[in-house]
């Protein structure tokens, strides 16, 4: 009986470490943490109809009379309204615009001047944050006054330039443009012509519907 008790105690002592080892929980390796990639900044919406007001001044250029080549500088400013429609694909924004302005573009040292101006423009640009820099090209037509007692006519031709609009919020924007106009007309109903090539800087404020 005594030998049986000793055998049982010995077997229990041998089994205890094995049982203890079997109860040890397995080691689980944690997966490495991957930093989340920040989402790209949303592109400002410019699509749809818009309209606004604009004003500017002549910054260079003038008019020349042909034949003869007599040239005069040009100065003063304008104010008016504009409206257009933009299409948008991602950051690419493109569309058309029309502007009507009352002008006071006068020649320096000669009676010729523009009283009114219509500008049609095709525009395209890329949105960056809240800014929309763009380029444009189009057609301009103005009411040209030759002087007292002389025949007046319409001068027309092309326009082109660069601009930038900035979104104050989802509806309102402000901006500026540098425009070049290259227009021609007859002088006093004769075979002579007047070529007006001049630059303007314009500021603008618009509302997107």
Short mmCIF file of C-alpha atoms in Angstrom, two decimals:
data_model
loop_
_atom_site.label_atom_id
_atom_site.label_comp_id
_atom_site.label_asym_id
_atom_site.label_seq_id
_atom_site.Cartn_x
_atom_site.Cartn_y
_atom_site.Cartn_z
CA UNK A 1 0.00 0.00 0.00
CA UNK A 2 2.83 2.31 0.91
CA UNK A 3 4.58 1.54 -2.40
CA UNK A 4 1.38 2.34 -4.32
CA UNK A 5 1.06 5.76 -2.64
CA UNK A 6 4.67 6.60 -3.47
CA UNK A 7 4.12 5.64 -7.11
CA UNK A 8 1.02 7.85 -7.37
CA UNK A 9 2.85 10.85 -5.87
CA UNK A 10 5.78 10.33 -8.26
CA UNK A 11 3.52 10.17 -11.32
CA UNK A 12 1.66 13.31 -10.23
CA UNK A 13 4.92 15.23 -9.81
CA UNK A 14 6.04 14.22 -13.29
CA UNK A 15 2.73 15.19 -14.93
CA UNK A 16 2.44 18.62 -13.25
CA UNK A 17 5.04 20.44 -15.41
CA UNK A 18 3.60 18.98 -18.60
CA UNK A 19 0.09 20.06 -17.64
CA UNK A 20 1.35 23.49 -16.66
CA UNK A 21 3.14 23.86 -20.00
CA UNK A 22 0.05 22.79 -21.89
CA UNK A 23 -2.01 25.52 -20.22
CA UNK A 24 0.35 28.29 -21.36
CA UNK A 25 -1.55 30.49 -23.94
CA UNK A 26 0.06 30.72 -27.41
CA UNK A 27 1.93 33.92 -28.27
CA UNK A 28 0.07 35.92 -30.95
CA UNK A 29 2.17 38.36 -33.00
CA UNK A 30 0.42 41.69 -33.62
CA UNK A 31 0.19 42.94 -37.22
CA UNK A 32 2.11 46.16 -38.02
CA UNK A 33 0.01 49.34 -37.95
CA UNK A 34 -0.30 51.02 -41.37
CA UNK A 35 -0.72 54.82 -41.30
CA UNK A 36 -3.89 55.99 -43.05
CA UNK A 37 -3.31 57.93 -46.29
CA UNK A 38 -4.88 61.40 -46.05
CA UNK A 39 -7.77 61.98 -48.45
CA UNK A 40 -7.04 64.46 -51.29
CA UNK A 41 -8.41 67.96 -50.82
CA UNK A 42 -11.79 68.39 -52.52
CA UNK A 43 -11.82 70.32 -55.80
CA UNK A 44 -13.77 73.58 -55.74
CA UNK A 45 -16.96 73.44 -57.82
CA UNK A 46 -17.04 75.96 -60.69
CA UNK A 47 -19.61 74.35 -62.99
CA UNK A 48 -22.90 75.99 -63.97
CA UNK A 49 -24.15 79.47 -64.79
CA UNK A 50 -22.52 82.55 -63.29
CA UNK A 51 -22.77 86.34 -63.64
CA UNK A 52 -21.17 89.43 -62.17
CA UNK A 53 -19.75 92.92 -62.52
CA UNK A 54 -16.38 94.09 -63.81
CA UNK A 55 -14.30 97.24 -64.16
CA UNK A 56 -10.86 98.06 -65.50
CA UNK A 57 -8.47 100.42 -67.20
CA UNK A 58 -6.18 100.57 -70.24
CA UNK A 59 -2.57 99.72 -69.37
CA UNK A 60 -0.87 100.06 -72.75
CA UNK A 61 -1.21 100.10 -76.51
CA UNK A 62 -3.09 102.52 -78.75
CA UNK A 63 -4.24 103.11 -82.32
CA UNK A 64 -2.54 103.57 -85.67
CA UNK A 65 -3.99 105.01 -88.88
CA UNK A 66 -3.20 103.44 -92.25
CA UNK A 67 -1.94 104.38 -94.71
CA UNK A 68 0.40 106.83 -93.07
CA UNK A 69 1.16 104.99 -89.83
CA UNK A 70 0.15 107.87 -87.52
CA UNK A 71 -0.02 106.36 -84.01
CA UNK A 72 -1.57 107.53 -80.75
CA UNK A 73 -1.57 106.12 -77.24
CA UNK A 74 -4.77 105.12 -75.45
CA UNK A 75 -5.98 105.42 -71.87
CA UNK A 76 -8.84 105.47 -69.33
CA UNK A 77 -11.25 102.74 -68.23
CA UNK A 78 -14.50 100.81 -68.36
CA UNK A 79 -17.21 99.13 -66.28
CA UNK A 80 -19.89 96.57 -67.07
CA UNK A 81 -21.41 93.15 -66.51
CA UNK A 82 -20.57 89.59 -67.58
CA UNK A 83 -22.17 86.15 -67.60
CA UNK A 84 -21.23 82.66 -68.67
CA UNK A 85 -21.41 78.92 -68.20
CA UNK A 86 -18.71 76.51 -67.00
CA UNK A 87 -18.32 72.78 -67.53
CA UNK A 88 -16.06 70.85 -65.14
CA UNK A 89 -14.25 67.50 -65.29
CA UNK A 90 -12.20 67.01 -62.14
CA UNK A 91 -9.92 70.03 -61.90
CA UNK A 92 -10.40 71.00 -65.57
CA UNK A 93 -12.87 73.87 -66.01
CA UNK A 94 -13.91 75.22 -69.43
CA UNK A 95 -16.77 77.22 -70.91
CA UNK A 96 -17.89 80.44 -72.54
CA UNK A 97 -18.50 84.00 -71.38
CA UNK A 98 -19.96 87.26 -72.70
CA UNK A 99 -19.26 90.72 -71.27
CA UNK A 100 -20.82 94.10 -72.05
CA UNK A 101 -19.04 97.26 -70.93
CA UNK A 102 -19.45 100.99 -71.10
CA UNK A 103 -16.00 102.24 -72.06
CA UNK A 104 -14.05 105.46 -72.01
CA UNK A 105 -11.07 104.27 -74.05
CA UNK A 106 -9.75 107.53 -75.51
CA UNK A 107 -6.78 108.26 -77.75
CA UNK A 108 -4.11 110.58 -76.37
CA UNK A 109 -3.86 113.64 -78.62
CA UNK A 110 -6.61 112.58 -81.08
CA UNK A 111 -10.45 112.55 -80.95
CA UNK A 112 -10.92 108.79 -81.53
CA UNK A 113 -12.46 106.71 -78.75
CA UNK A 114 -14.53 103.62 -77.87
CA UNK A 115 -17.91 104.20 -76.20
CA UNK A 116 -19.02 100.58 -75.69
CA UNK A 117 -17.51 97.12 -75.94
CA UNK A 118 -18.80 93.54 -76.27
CA UNK A 119 -16.42 90.64 -75.53
CA UNK A 120 -17.08 86.96 -76.28
CA UNK A 121 -14.57 84.54 -74.74
CA UNK A 122 -13.85 80.81 -74.70
CA UNK A 123 -12.13 80.00 -71.39
CA UNK A 124 -10.23 76.99 -70.02
CA UNK A 125 -8.33 76.54 -66.76
CA UNK A 126 -7.32 74.21 -63.92
CA UNK A 127 -8.72 74.55 -60.39
CA UNK A 128 -6.16 74.61 -57.56
CA UNK A 129 -7.79 74.74 -54.14
CA UNK A 130 -10.10 77.75 -54.25
CA UNK A 131 -8.28 79.40 -57.19
CA UNK A 132 -9.09 79.01 -60.88
CA UNK A 133 -6.32 80.34 -63.17
CA UNK A 134 -7.40 80.30 -66.83
CA UNK A 135 -6.61 81.44 -70.35
CA UNK A 136 -9.09 82.77 -72.90
CA UNK A 137 -9.45 83.77 -76.53
CA UNK A 138 -12.41 85.29 -78.35
CA UNK A 139 -14.04 88.07 -80.34
CA UNK A 140 -14.54 91.75 -79.42
CA UNK A 141 -16.61 94.49 -81.01
CA UNK A 142 -16.68 98.15 -79.98
CA UNK A 143 -18.44 101.38 -80.98
CA UNK A 144 -15.67 103.55 -82.43
CA UNK A 145 -16.06 107.33 -82.61
CA UNK A 146 -13.71 109.02 -85.08
CA UNK A 147 -14.43 112.58 -84.03
CA UNK A 148 -16.85 115.46 -84.54
CA UNK A 149 -18.27 115.58 -88.06
CA UNK A 150 -16.74 112.24 -89.04
CA UNK A 151 -18.43 108.93 -89.81
CA UNK A 152 -18.43 106.47 -86.92
CA UNK A 153 -18.27 102.70 -87.19
CA UNK A 154 -17.82 99.44 -85.34
CA UNK A 155 -14.33 98.12 -84.74
CA UNK A 156 -13.98 94.38 -84.27
CA UNK A 157 -11.34 91.69 -83.99
CA UNK A 158 -9.90 89.22 -81.52
CA UNK A 159 -9.21 89.24 -77.80
CA UNK A 160 -7.00 86.97 -75.69
CA UNK A 161 -5.44 86.93 -72.26
CA UNK A 162 -5.09 85.39 -68.81
CA UNK A 163 -7.17 85.56 -65.66
CA UNK A 164 -7.75 84.07 -62.23
CA UNK A 165 -10.90 83.68 -60.14
CA UNK A 166 -10.91 82.95 -56.39
CA UNK A 167 -13.87 81.33 -54.63
CA UNK A 168 -14.81 83.30 -51.51
CA UNK A 169 -17.41 80.58 -50.82
CA UNK A 170 -19.54 78.16 -52.87
CA UNK A 171 -21.42 81.04 -54.56
CA UNK A 172 -19.26 84.18 -54.63
CA UNK A 173 -15.92 84.72 -56.33
CA UNK A 174 -13.54 87.59 -57.07
CA UNK A 175 -10.91 87.78 -59.78
CA UNK A 176 -8.76 89.72 -62.22
CA UNK A 177 -7.93 89.58 -65.94
CA UNK A 178 -5.26 90.85 -68.28
CA UNK A 179 -6.80 91.24 -71.76
CA UNK A 180 -5.37 92.17 -75.15
CA UNK A 181 -7.73 93.42 -77.89
CA UNK A 182 -6.71 93.79 -81.55
CA UNK A 183 -9.52 95.60 -83.42
CA UNK A 184 -9.87 97.36 -86.78
CA UNK A 185 -12.37 99.71 -88.47
CA UNK A 186 -12.67 102.12 -91.39
CA UNK A 187 -11.72 105.74 -90.85
CA UNK A 188 -14.46 108.25 -91.71
CA UNK A 189 -15.99 105.95 -94.34
CA UNK A 190 -12.85 106.04 -96.48
CA UNK A 191 -10.28 103.48 -97.59
CA UNK A 192 -8.14 104.42 -94.59
CA UNK A 193 -8.32 102.19 -91.51
CA UNK A 194 -7.83 102.49 -87.79
CA UNK A 195 -6.12 99.59 -86.00
CA UNK A 196 -6.51 99.61 -82.23
CA UNK A 197 -4.28 97.21 -80.27
CA UNK A 198 -4.41 97.75 -76.53
CA UNK A 199 -4.19 96.03 -73.13
CA UNK A 200 -6.56 96.30 -70.17
CA UNK A 201 -6.48 95.06 -66.58
CA UNK A 202 -9.90 94.24 -65.13
CA UNK A 203 -11.16 93.23 -61.70
CA UNK A 204 -14.40 91.28 -61.28
CA UNK A 205 -16.85 89.83 -58.78
CA UNK A 206 -19.18 86.99 -59.69
CA UNK A 207 -22.04 84.83 -58.37
CA UNK A 208 -22.52 81.16 -59.32
CA UNK A 209 -26.16 80.07 -59.61
#
